[in-house]
Amino acid sequence: MLTIVSSFEIEKKQVEMLVIPVCEDADIHSSALMPELVHQAKSLKEFSGADNEDIVFYAPSGVLAAQVMFIGLGKKDKIDGEVLRRACGRAIKKCIQKEISEALFVIPFIEFIHTGPDVILEAMVEGALLGNYQFDQFKKPKHPSLLKLAFAVPEDSVQHARLLSQKIIIICEGTLLAREWVITPSNLKRPEQFARSLVRMAEKENLKTEVLDHTALKKKKFGALLAVAAGSDANARMVILEHNPDNATQTLALVGKGVTFDSGGINLKPQGSLEDMKMDMAGAAAVAATMITAARLRMPIRLIGVLPLVENMPSGSATRPGDIVKSFSGKTIEINNTDAEGRLILADSLSYVIQTYQPDAVVDLATLTGACVVALGERIAGVFSLDDRMCETLIASGEKTFERCWKMPLPEDYKDLLKSEVADICNITGLKWGGAITAALFLSEFTENTRWMHIDIAGPAYVKKETAYCGVGGTGFGVRLLCDWLEKTASLSF
Ligand code: BES
Ligand code: ZN
Ligand code: ZN
C-alpha cells in the first residue's frame, strides 16, 4: 500500500497523480524536470506556492502521470514538519475527492530545508497516511480512500527511506487504531466489549494480557473505580497489558482513562456537553495503541499498560453526591461530584500499578477536565509533573510530532482545596477556578513517591471539524507523542 521509489526518472512513472510540493521563494527539487514544471505552475495567477494553495495539471507534457498536483508550502524559512504534514494531508483529501486511487509524492530536495531529511519524509508520510483514513464502519464514505501511496526519494537514500517508512507506517497504524476506538459509539464499546477488543489486538502482538472483571475488582477493593461504574448496568473491567522485552533495563507504567461514556452520573451533564462523551476513553485508546505499537517496534523498554474501563451513568444504583468510598490505596474519598469520575478510576489504577509493579515511572493520559480546555484550548495538552526532565523530553516530543504539550503547575498549597471534613480527600474543590490543576493534584495523592507525569488530553483528543489530516472524531492524540518519547526514554535511564 505504501512504497518508496527512486526519484530517478520521475517523468517516466505512470501514475494517476503525481504530487509535487512547491515552495514560494525557493527551488526545493533536485530532479532536472521539476524546475520546468514548477515554473509552469507558478506562472499561473492562482498559484504562487503559498501555504494552503494547490493546483492540478492534467497530463502536462514531459511526464507520464495522468495528473500533477502542486501543493504550496509557503516560504522556505517557515517550512517545518507540520507544514509538510498538513500539505500532504490536504493533497490526499483532494485526491480522495477526485477518486484518485494512487498517488506518487515527490520528496523535496532535503538540503534546502533546515529540518533535516528524516523529518521531511516522516511528516509527509504521516500527513498522507493519516489523511487517507476514513471511518467506514456504518456508512460508505462518499469517495474511497486511496489504495496506493508512493514516495520518491533520491536513489542513494531509498534504502534508508524504506526502513524509516516501515517505522512511520507502524506508528500511524497505531494512531488510526486509537482513532477507530474513540470514534466507535458507546453502545458498541461498553467496558466488557471494549476490553475484549483491546485484548484481541494486544494478543496479536504478543503482549501479555490480564483482565480484572467485576468480581476481581471487588475482591481487590477497587472502591473508587467501582463507585464510578455503580450506576451502569455494564460492569467495569481493568485491562492490564505488558510488553516485556528481554533487553529492558527499566519499567514504565502507562495508565489511560477509559470512561466509555461519561454522562456525568447523578451530576448529569447538560445537553451540549453529552454528545461527544463517547470520547472519554481516548486516554485508554492512546495507551493501548501505544503499547501495541511499542510491541510491533520491539521497543527495548518494559511497559505496563493499565486501562480502567467504566461507563459513568445515573440510575438507582449510581453513586450519590456526598457518598464516601474507600479507594484501593485505603484513602477514603468524598465524592461530591459524580462527573469528576476520571480521577477516581485513575486514582485506583495508579495505586494498583505502583503497588503491583513498582515501575520506575508512571505516565497517565486522560480526557480529565474541561478546565484544561479552557486553559490551553482544543489543540494543546496540559502536562503536570514534578520531574522536569520527563516534562522537557515530553514537550520536545510534542514539538516534533505536533502533539503539543504545555507544562502546568502543581502548587502544593492548592491541595488544601481538596480537603474534606469527613473523608481523607474530596474529589472536587468548592471553587470554579483551576480545575485542571486541582484534578492533577488529586491524582498526585495516589502516586506515592513514584516519578509521575499526567497528561490532560481533554482538548486535543477529539475534533468536531475535520482538519488537514484528521476527520471528525478521535485524533489518536498521544500515540505519536508517546512513541517518540518512549524511543528517547528507552535510551536514557531514570
Ligand atoms: N470527561 C470530562 C472532561 C472533559 C470535558 C473531557 C470536555 C473532554 C471534553 C470529565 O470527567 C469531567 O466531567 N470533568 C468535570 C470536572 C468537574 C465536575 C470538577 C469538568 O471538567 O467539568
Ligand atoms: Zn465527568
Ligand atoms: Zn470524564
Coordinates of C-alpha atoms and ligand atoms in Angstrom, one line a residue:
M1 CA 0.0 0.0 0.0
L2 CA 3.0 2.3 0.7
T3 CA 6.2 2.2 -1.3
I4 CA 9.4 4.1 -1.6
V5 CA 10.7 4.6 -5.1
S6 CA 13.7 6.3 -6.5
S7 CA 13.1 9.8 -7.8
F8 CA 15.3 8.9 -10.8
E9 CA 13.2 9.4 -14.0
I10 CA 10.0 10.6 -12.2
E11 CA 8.8 11.7 -15.6
K12 CA 8.7 8.1 -16.8
K13 CA 6.5 6.9 -13.9
Q14 CA 2.9 6.1 -14.9
V15 CA 0.7 7.1 -12.0
E16 CA -2.7 8.6 -11.7
M17 CA -1.4 11.5 -9.6
L18 CA 2.0 13.0 -9.1
V19 CA 2.2 15.3 -6.1
I20 CA 4.8 18.0 -6.1
P21 CA 5.4 20.2 -3.1
V22 CA 6.3 23.8 -4.1
C23 CA 8.0 26.5 -2.1
E24 CA 7.0 30.1 -2.5
D25 CA 10.5 31.6 -2.6
A26 CA 13.0 28.7 -3.4
D27 CA 13.6 25.8 -5.6
I28 CA 13.4 22.6 -3.4
H29 CA 13.7 19.9 -6.0
S30 CA 16.8 18.3 -7.4
S31 CA 15.3 16.5 -10.4
A32 CA 16.1 18.3 -13.6
L33 CA 12.5 18.1 -14.7
M34 CA 11.0 19.8 -11.7
P35 CA 12.0 23.4 -12.2
E36 CA 10.3 23.4 -15.6
L37 CA 7.0 22.0 -14.2
V38 CA 7.1 24.2 -11.1
H39 CA 7.8 27.2 -13.3
Q40 CA 4.7 26.4 -15.4
A41 CA 2.5 26.1 -12.3
K42 CA 3.9 29.3 -10.7
S43 CA 3.3 31.3 -13.9
L44 CA -0.4 31.0 -13.3
K45 CA -2.1 33.7 -11.3
E46 CA -3.9 31.4 -9.0
F47 CA -0.7 29.6 -7.8
S48 CA 2.4 31.0 -6.1
G49 CA 3.4 28.2 -3.8
A50 CA 1.9 29.8 -0.8
D51 CA 0.9 27.6 2.1
N52 CA -2.7 26.2 1.5
E53 CA -2.6 26.7 -2.2
D54 CA -2.8 23.9 -4.8
I55 CA -3.3 23.4 -8.5
V56 CA -3.8 20.4 -10.7
F57 CA -2.5 20.0 -14.3
Y58 CA -4.0 17.3 -16.5
A59 CA -1.4 15.3 -18.5
P60 CA 1.2 18.0 -18.7
S61 CA 3.9 17.4 -21.3
G62 CA 7.1 15.9 -20.0
V63 CA 5.6 13.4 -17.6
L64 CA 3.6 10.2 -17.9
A65 CA 1.5 10.9 -14.9
A66 CA -2.2 11.4 -15.7
Q67 CA -2.4 14.4 -13.4
V68 CA 0.1 16.5 -11.4
M69 CA -0.9 18.3 -8.2
F70 CA 1.3 21.1 -7.0
I71 CA 1.0 21.8 -3.3
G72 CA 2.1 25.1 -1.8
L73 CA 4.3 25.0 1.3
G74 CA 4.8 28.8 1.7
K75 CA 8.2 30.5 2.4
K76 CA 11.3 28.3 2.8
D77 CA 12.1 29.6 6.3
K78 CA 8.7 28.7 7.6
I79 CA 8.7 25.1 6.5
D80 CA 8.7 22.5 9.3
G81 CA 7.3 19.1 9.8
E82 CA 3.8 20.3 10.5
V83 CA 3.6 22.4 7.3
L84 CA 4.6 19.3 5.3
R85 CA 2.2 17.0 7.2
R86 CA -0.7 19.4 6.6
A87 CA 0.1 19.9 3.0
C88 CA 0.2 16.2 2.3
G89 CA -3.0 15.6 4.3
R90 CA -4.7 18.2 2.2
A91 CA -3.3 16.7 -1.0
I92 CA -4.6 13.3 0.0
K93 CA -8.1 14.7 0.7
K94 CA -8.1 16.4 -2.6
C95 CA -7.1 13.1 -4.3
I96 CA -9.9 11.3 -2.4
Q97 CA -12.4 13.9 -3.7
K98 CA -11.2 13.3 -7.2
E99 CA -11.5 9.5 -6.7
I100 CA -7.8 9.0 -7.4
S101 CA -6.6 5.6 -6.3
E102 CA -2.8 6.0 -6.4
A103 CA -0.5 9.0 -5.8
L104 CA 3.2 9.5 -6.0
F105 CA 4.6 12.2 -3.8
V106 CA 8.0 13.8 -4.6
I107 CA 10.1 14.3 -1.5
P108 CA 11.7 17.8 -1.8
F109 CA 15.4 18.2 -2.0
I110 CA 16.5 17.9 1.6
E111 CA 19.4 20.3 1.9
F112 CA 17.1 23.3 1.2
I113 CA 15.1 22.6 4.3
H114 CA 16.6 23.2 7.8
T115 CA 14.5 20.4 9.4
G116 CA 16.6 17.5 8.1
P117 CA 15.9 14.6 5.8
D118 CA 14.2 12.2 8.3
V119 CA 11.7 14.8 9.5
I120 CA 10.7 15.6 5.9
L121 CA 9.9 12.0 5.0
E122 CA 8.3 11.3 8.4
A123 CA 6.0 14.3 8.2
M124 CA 5.0 13.7 4.6
V125 CA 4.2 10.0 5.1
E126 CA 2.3 10.8 8.3
G127 CA 0.2 13.5 6.7
A128 CA -0.6 11.2 3.8
L129 CA -1.4 8.1 5.8
L130 CA -3.4 9.8 8.5
G131 CA -5.2 12.0 5.9
N132 CA -6.2 8.9 3.9
Y133 CA -8.1 7.3 6.8
Q134 CA -11.9 7.4 6.7
F135 CA -14.2 5.7 9.3
D136 CA -16.4 3.5 7.2
Q137 CA -18.0 1.0 9.7
F138 CA -21.5 2.3 9.4
K139 CA -21.6 4.3 6.2
K140 CA -19.7 4.0 3.0
P141 CA -17.6 7.2 2.5
K142 CA -18.7 9.4 -0.4
H143 CA -15.4 8.7 -2.1
P144 CA -13.0 5.9 -1.3
S145 CA -9.6 6.3 0.3
L146 CA -6.5 5.8 -1.9
L147 CA -5.2 2.3 -2.4
K148 CA -1.6 3.1 -3.1
L149 CA 0.8 5.7 -2.0
A150 CA 4.4 6.1 -3.1
F151 CA 7.1 8.5 -2.2
A152 CA 10.0 9.3 -4.5
V153 CA 13.4 9.9 -2.8
P154 CA 16.9 10.3 -4.3
E155 CA 18.4 7.0 -5.5
D156 CA 21.0 6.9 -2.7
S157 CA 18.5 7.3 0.1
V158 CA 16.0 4.7 -1.0
Q159 CA 17.2 2.0 1.5
H160 CA 17.2 4.4 4.4
A161 CA 13.8 5.8 3.5
R162 CA 12.3 2.2 3.2
L163 CA 13.4 1.4 6.8
L164 CA 12.2 4.7 8.1
S165 CA 8.9 4.4 6.4
Q166 CA 8.3 1.0 7.9
K167 CA 8.5 2.6 11.4
I168 CA 6.3 5.5 10.4
I169 CA 3.7 3.2 9.0
I170 CA 3.5 1.2 12.3
I171 CA 3.2 4.4 14.3
C172 CA 0.5 5.7 12.0
E173 CA -1.4 2.4 12.2
G174 CA -1.3 2.8 16.0
T175 CA -2.7 6.3 15.7
L176 CA -5.5 5.0 13.4
L177 CA -6.3 2.2 15.8
A178 CA -6.8 4.7 18.6
R179 CA -8.9 6.9 16.3
E180 CA -11.1 4.0 15.5
W181 CA -11.7 3.1 19.1
V182 CA -12.5 6.7 20.0
I183 CA -15.0 7.2 17.1
T184 CA -16.8 3.9 17.9
P185 CA -20.1 4.8 19.6
S186 CA -20.5 4.0 23.3
N187 CA -23.2 1.3 22.6
L188 CA -20.5 -0.7 20.8
K189 CA -17.7 -0.3 23.3
R190 CA -19.2 -0.9 26.7
P191 CA -16.4 -1.9 29.1
E192 CA -16.7 -5.7 28.6
Q193 CA -16.7 -5.4 24.8
F194 CA -14.0 -2.8 24.7
A195 CA -11.8 -4.9 27.0
R196 CA -12.2 -7.8 24.6
S197 CA -11.3 -5.6 21.6
L198 CA -8.2 -4.3 23.4
V199 CA -7.1 -7.8 24.5
R200 CA -7.6 -9.2 21.0
M201 CA -5.4 -6.6 19.4
A202 CA -2.8 -6.8 22.1
E203 CA -2.6 -10.6 21.9
K204 CA -1.9 -10.4 18.2
E205 CA 1.3 -8.5 19.1
N206 CA 2.2 -11.0 21.8
L207 CA 1.6 -8.6 24.7
K208 CA 0.8 -10.3 28.0
T209 CA -2.8 -9.5 28.9
E210 CA -4.9 -9.7 32.0
V211 CA -8.4 -8.6 32.6
L212 CA -9.9 -8.0 36.0
D213 CA -13.6 -8.4 36.0
H214 CA -16.2 -7.1 38.4
T215 CA -15.6 -9.9 40.9
A216 CA -11.8 -9.4 40.8
L217 CA -12.1 -5.7 41.2
K218 CA -14.4 -6.1 44.2
K219 CA -12.1 -8.7 45.8
K220 CA -9.1 -6.4 45.3
K221 CA -11.1 -3.5 46.7
F222 CA -11.0 -1.0 43.8
G223 CA -13.6 1.1 45.7
A224 CA -13.2 4.4 43.8
L225 CA -13.3 2.7 40.4
L226 CA -16.4 0.6 41.3
A227 CA -18.1 3.7 42.6
V228 CA -18.0 5.2 39.1
A229 CA -19.3 2.0 37.5
A230 CA -22.1 1.6 40.1
G231 CA -24.8 3.4 38.1
S232 CA -24.3 1.4 34.9
D233 CA -25.7 -2.0 34.1
A234 CA -22.4 -2.7 32.4
N235 CA -19.7 -3.9 34.8
A236 CA -16.3 -2.4 35.0
R237 CA -13.2 -4.0 33.6
M238 CA -9.5 -3.3 34.2
V239 CA -7.2 -4.4 31.3
I240 CA -3.5 -4.8 32.0
L241 CA -1.1 -5.1 29.1
E242 CA 2.5 -6.0 29.4
H243 CA 5.4 -5.5 26.9
N244 CA 8.3 -7.5 28.3
P245 CA 11.4 -7.3 26.0
D246 CA 14.5 -9.3 27.1
N247 CA 16.8 -6.3 26.9
A248 CA 14.8 -3.9 29.1
T249 CA 16.5 -2.2 32.0
Q250 CA 13.6 -0.1 33.2
T251 CA 9.9 -0.4 33.7
L252 CA 7.4 2.3 32.7
A253 CA 3.7 2.2 33.5
L254 CA 1.2 3.9 31.3
V255 CA -2.3 4.5 32.6
G256 CA -5.2 5.6 30.3
K257 CA -8.6 6.9 31.4
G258 CA -11.2 4.6 29.9
V259 CA -14.7 6.0 30.5
T260 CA -16.6 4.5 27.6
F261 CA -19.4 7.1 28.1
D262 CA -19.4 10.0 30.6
S263 CA -22.9 11.1 31.3
G264 CA -21.8 12.8 34.4
G265 CA -23.7 10.3 36.5
I266 CA -26.2 11.8 39.0
N267 CA -24.4 15.2 38.3
L268 CA -25.8 14.7 34.8
K269 CA -24.1 16.8 32.1
P270 CA -26.3 19.3 30.3
Q271 CA -27.2 19.0 26.6
G272 CA -24.3 20.2 24.6
S273 CA -21.8 18.5 26.9
L274 CA -23.1 15.0 26.5
E275 CA -23.0 14.4 22.7
D276 CA -19.3 13.7 22.3
M277 CA -18.7 11.9 25.6
K278 CA -18.0 8.6 23.8
M279 CA -14.5 10.1 23.6
D280 CA -13.9 9.9 27.3
M281 CA -11.9 6.7 26.8
A282 CA -9.3 8.4 24.5
G283 CA -6.6 8.1 27.1
A284 CA -7.1 4.3 27.3
A285 CA -7.3 4.1 23.5
A286 CA -4.0 6.0 23.2
V287 CA -2.2 3.9 25.8
A288 CA -3.4 0.6 24.4
A289 CA -2.4 1.7 20.8
T290 CA 1.0 2.9 22.1
M291 CA 1.6 -0.5 23.8
I292 CA 0.7 -2.4 20.6
T293 CA 2.9 -0.1 18.6
A294 CA 5.8 -0.5 21.1
A295 CA 5.5 -4.2 20.7
R296 CA 5.5 -4.0 16.9
L297 CA 8.5 -1.8 17.0
R298 CA 10.2 -4.1 19.6
M299 CA 11.0 -1.1 21.8
P300 CA 13.7 -2.1 24.4
I301 CA 11.7 -0.9 27.4
R302 CA 9.4 -2.8 29.7
L303 CA 5.9 -1.3 29.6
I304 CA 2.9 -1.9 31.8
G305 CA -0.4 -0.5 30.4
V306 CA -3.3 -0.1 32.8
L307 CA -6.7 0.6 31.3
P308 CA -9.6 1.1 33.7
L309 CA -12.8 0.8 31.7
V310 CA -16.2 2.0 33.1
E311 CA -19.4 3.6 32.0
N312 CA -20.5 6.6 34.1
M313 CA -24.3 6.6 34.2
P314 CA -27.1 7.8 36.5
S315 CA -29.5 5.2 37.9
G316 CA -31.0 4.0 41.2
S317 CA -27.7 2.2 41.9
A318 CA -25.5 5.1 41.0
T319 CA -23.1 6.8 43.4
R320 CA -24.7 9.9 45.0
P321 CA -23.0 13.2 45.5
G322 CA -21.8 13.1 49.1
D323 CA -21.1 9.4 49.1
I324 CA -17.8 8.3 50.7
V325 CA -15.8 5.4 49.3
K326 CA -12.6 3.6 50.2
S327 CA -10.1 3.6 47.4
F328 CA -7.6 0.8 46.5
S329 CA -4.9 2.8 48.4
G330 CA -7.0 2.8 51.6
K331 CA -7.6 6.5 51.4
T332 CA -11.3 7.5 51.8
I333 CA -12.8 9.8 49.2
E334 CA -15.8 12.0 49.5
I335 CA -17.4 12.0 46.0
N336 CA -19.1 15.4 45.9
N337 CA -19.5 15.5 42.1
T338 CA -20.1 12.3 40.2
D339 CA -18.9 14.0 37.0
A340 CA -15.4 14.2 38.4
E341 CA -15.1 10.4 37.8
G342 CA -11.9 10.2 35.7
R343 CA -9.7 11.0 38.7
L344 CA -11.5 8.2 40.7
I345 CA -10.7 5.4 38.3
L346 CA -7.2 6.8 37.8
A347 CA -6.5 7.0 41.5
D348 CA -7.2 3.3 41.9
S349 CA -5.2 2.5 38.8
L350 CA -2.2 4.5 39.8
S351 CA -2.1 2.9 43.3
Y352 CA -2.5 -0.6 41.8
V353 CA 0.2 -0.3 39.2
I354 CA 2.6 1.2 41.6
Q355 CA 2.0 -1.4 44.3
T356 CA 2.0 -4.3 41.9
Y357 CA 4.8 -3.5 39.5
Q358 CA 7.0 -0.9 41.3
P359 CA 7.6 0.9 38.0
D360 CA 10.5 3.4 37.5
A361 CA 7.9 6.0 36.4
V362 CA 4.2 6.3 35.7
V363 CA 2.5 8.3 32.9
D364 CA -1.2 8.8 32.7
L365 CA -3.2 10.1 29.8
A366 CA -6.7 11.3 30.4
T367 CA -9.5 13.4 29.0
L368 CA -9.7 14.7 32.5
T369 CA -11.0 18.2 32.7
G370 CA -13.0 20.8 30.7
A371 CA -10.8 23.3 32.7
C372 CA -7.7 22.2 30.8
V373 CA -9.5 23.0 27.5
V374 CA -10.4 26.4 28.9
A375 CA -6.7 27.0 29.8
L376 CA -5.0 25.7 26.7
G377 CA -7.7 25.4 24.0
E378 CA -8.5 22.4 22.0
R379 CA -5.2 21.7 20.4
I380 CA -2.7 21.6 23.3
A381 CA -2.5 19.1 26.1
G382 CA -1.6 20.0 29.7
V383 CA 1.3 18.2 31.3
F384 CA 1.8 18.0 35.0
S385 CA 4.8 16.6 36.7
L386 CA 7.4 17.4 39.4
D387 CA 10.0 15.7 37.3
D388 CA 11.3 18.5 35.0
R389 CA 13.3 16.1 32.8
M390 CA 10.3 14.0 32.0
C391 CA 8.3 17.1 31.2
E392 CA 11.0 18.6 29.0
T393 CA 11.5 15.5 26.9
L394 CA 7.8 15.0 26.5
I395 CA 7.4 18.7 25.4
A396 CA 10.2 18.2 22.9
S397 CA 8.4 15.1 21.5
G398 CA 5.2 17.2 21.3
E399 CA 7.0 19.8 19.2
K400 CA 8.3 17.2 16.9
T401 CA 5.1 15.3 16.4
F402 CA 2.9 18.4 16.7
E403 CA 1.0 16.7 19.5
R404 CA 1.8 19.8 21.6
C405 CA 2.0 19.8 25.4
W406 CA 2.3 22.7 27.8
K407 CA 3.7 22.4 31.3
M408 CA 1.2 23.3 34.0
P409 CA 1.9 23.8 37.7
L410 CA 1.3 21.5 40.7
P411 CA 1.2 24.1 43.6
E412 CA 1.5 22.3 46.9
D413 CA -0.8 24.8 48.7
Y414 CA -3.7 24.2 46.3
K415 CA -4.0 20.7 47.9
D416 CA -5.9 22.4 50.7
L417 CA -8.8 23.0 48.4
L418 CA -9.4 19.2 48.2
K419 CA -9.7 18.8 51.9
S420 CA -12.9 17.0 53.1
E421 CA -14.5 17.4 56.6
V422 CA -15.5 13.8 56.6
A423 CA -13.0 11.8 54.4
D424 CA -9.3 11.8 53.6
I425 CA -9.9 13.8 50.4
C426 CA -12.7 15.2 48.3
N427 CA -13.0 14.6 44.5
I428 CA -13.7 18.3 43.8
T429 CA -13.0 21.7 45.2
G430 CA -15.7 24.2 46.1
L431 CA -14.2 26.6 43.6
K432 CA -14.8 27.4 40.0
W433 CA -11.2 28.0 39.1
G434 CA -8.0 26.0 38.5
G435 CA -9.9 22.7 37.8
A436 CA -7.2 21.1 35.7
I437 CA -4.6 21.8 38.4
T438 CA -6.7 20.5 41.3
A439 CA -7.6 17.4 39.3
A440 CA -3.9 16.7 38.8
L441 CA -3.2 17.4 42.5
F442 CA -5.9 14.9 43.4
L443 CA -4.1 12.2 41.2
S444 CA -0.8 13.1 42.8
E445 CA -2.1 11.9 46.2
F446 CA -2.2 8.4 44.7
T447 CA 1.3 8.3 43.2
E448 CA 3.3 7.7 46.4
N449 CA 6.9 8.6 45.7
T450 CA 7.0 7.3 42.2
R451 CA 8.0 9.6 39.3
W452 CA 4.8 10.5 37.6
M453 CA 3.5 12.6 34.8
H454 CA -0.1 13.4 34.0
I455 CA -1.2 14.5 30.5
D456 CA -4.7 16.0 30.3
I457 CA -5.8 15.5 26.7
A458 CA -9.5 16.7 27.0
G459 CA -8.9 19.3 24.3
P460 CA -6.8 17.6 21.6
A461 CA -8.2 14.0 21.8
Y462 CA -11.2 14.8 19.6
V463 CA -12.2 17.1 16.8
K464 CA -15.7 18.2 15.8
K465 CA -14.5 19.6 12.5
E466 CA -12.1 17.9 10.1
T467 CA -8.5 19.1 10.0
A468 CA -5.8 18.7 7.3
Y469 CA -5.0 15.2 8.3
C470 CA -7.8 14.1 10.6
G471 CA -11.5 13.6 10.1
V472 CA -14.2 14.4 12.6
G473 CA -13.8 12.2 15.7
G474 CA -10.8 10.8 17.6
T475 CA -7.5 12.2 16.7
G476 CA -5.3 9.4 18.1
F477 CA -3.5 12.2 20.1
G478 CA -0.9 10.6 22.4
V479 CA 0.2 7.7 20.2
R480 CA 2.8 9.6 18.1
L481 CA 3.7 11.7 21.1
L482 CA 4.4 8.7 23.4
C483 CA 6.1 6.6 20.7
D484 CA 8.6 9.4 20.1
W485 CA 9.0 10.0 23.8
L486 CA 9.4 6.3 24.6
E487 CA 12.0 5.9 21.9
K488 CA 14.1 8.7 23.6
T489 CA 13.3 7.4 27.1
A490 CA 14.4 3.9 26.3
S491 CA 17.9 5.1 25.6
L492 CA 18.1 7.3 28.7
S493 CA 17.8 6.0 32.2
F494 CA 15.6 7.3 35.0
Ligands
BES1 N1 -14.8 13.8 30.8 C1 -14.9 15.1 31.5 C2 -13.9 16.1 31.0 C3 -14.0 16.6 29.5 C4 -14.7 17.7 29.3 C5 -13.4 15.9 28.5 C6 -14.8 18.2 28.0 C7 -13.5 16.3 27.2 C8 -14.2 17.5 26.9 C9 -14.6 14.9 33.0 O1 -15.0 13.7 33.5 C10 -15.5 15.9 33.7 O2 -16.7 15.9 33.5 N2 -14.8 16.8 34.4 C11 -15.5 17.9 35.0 C12 -14.9 18.0 36.4 C13 -15.7 18.9 37.4 C14 -17.0 18.2 37.7 C15 -14.9 19.1 38.6 C16 -15.3 19.2 34.2 O3 -14.3 19.3 33.6 O4 -16.3 19.9 34.2
ZN2 ZN -17.1 13.6 34.0
ZN3 ZN -14.9 12.1 32.1

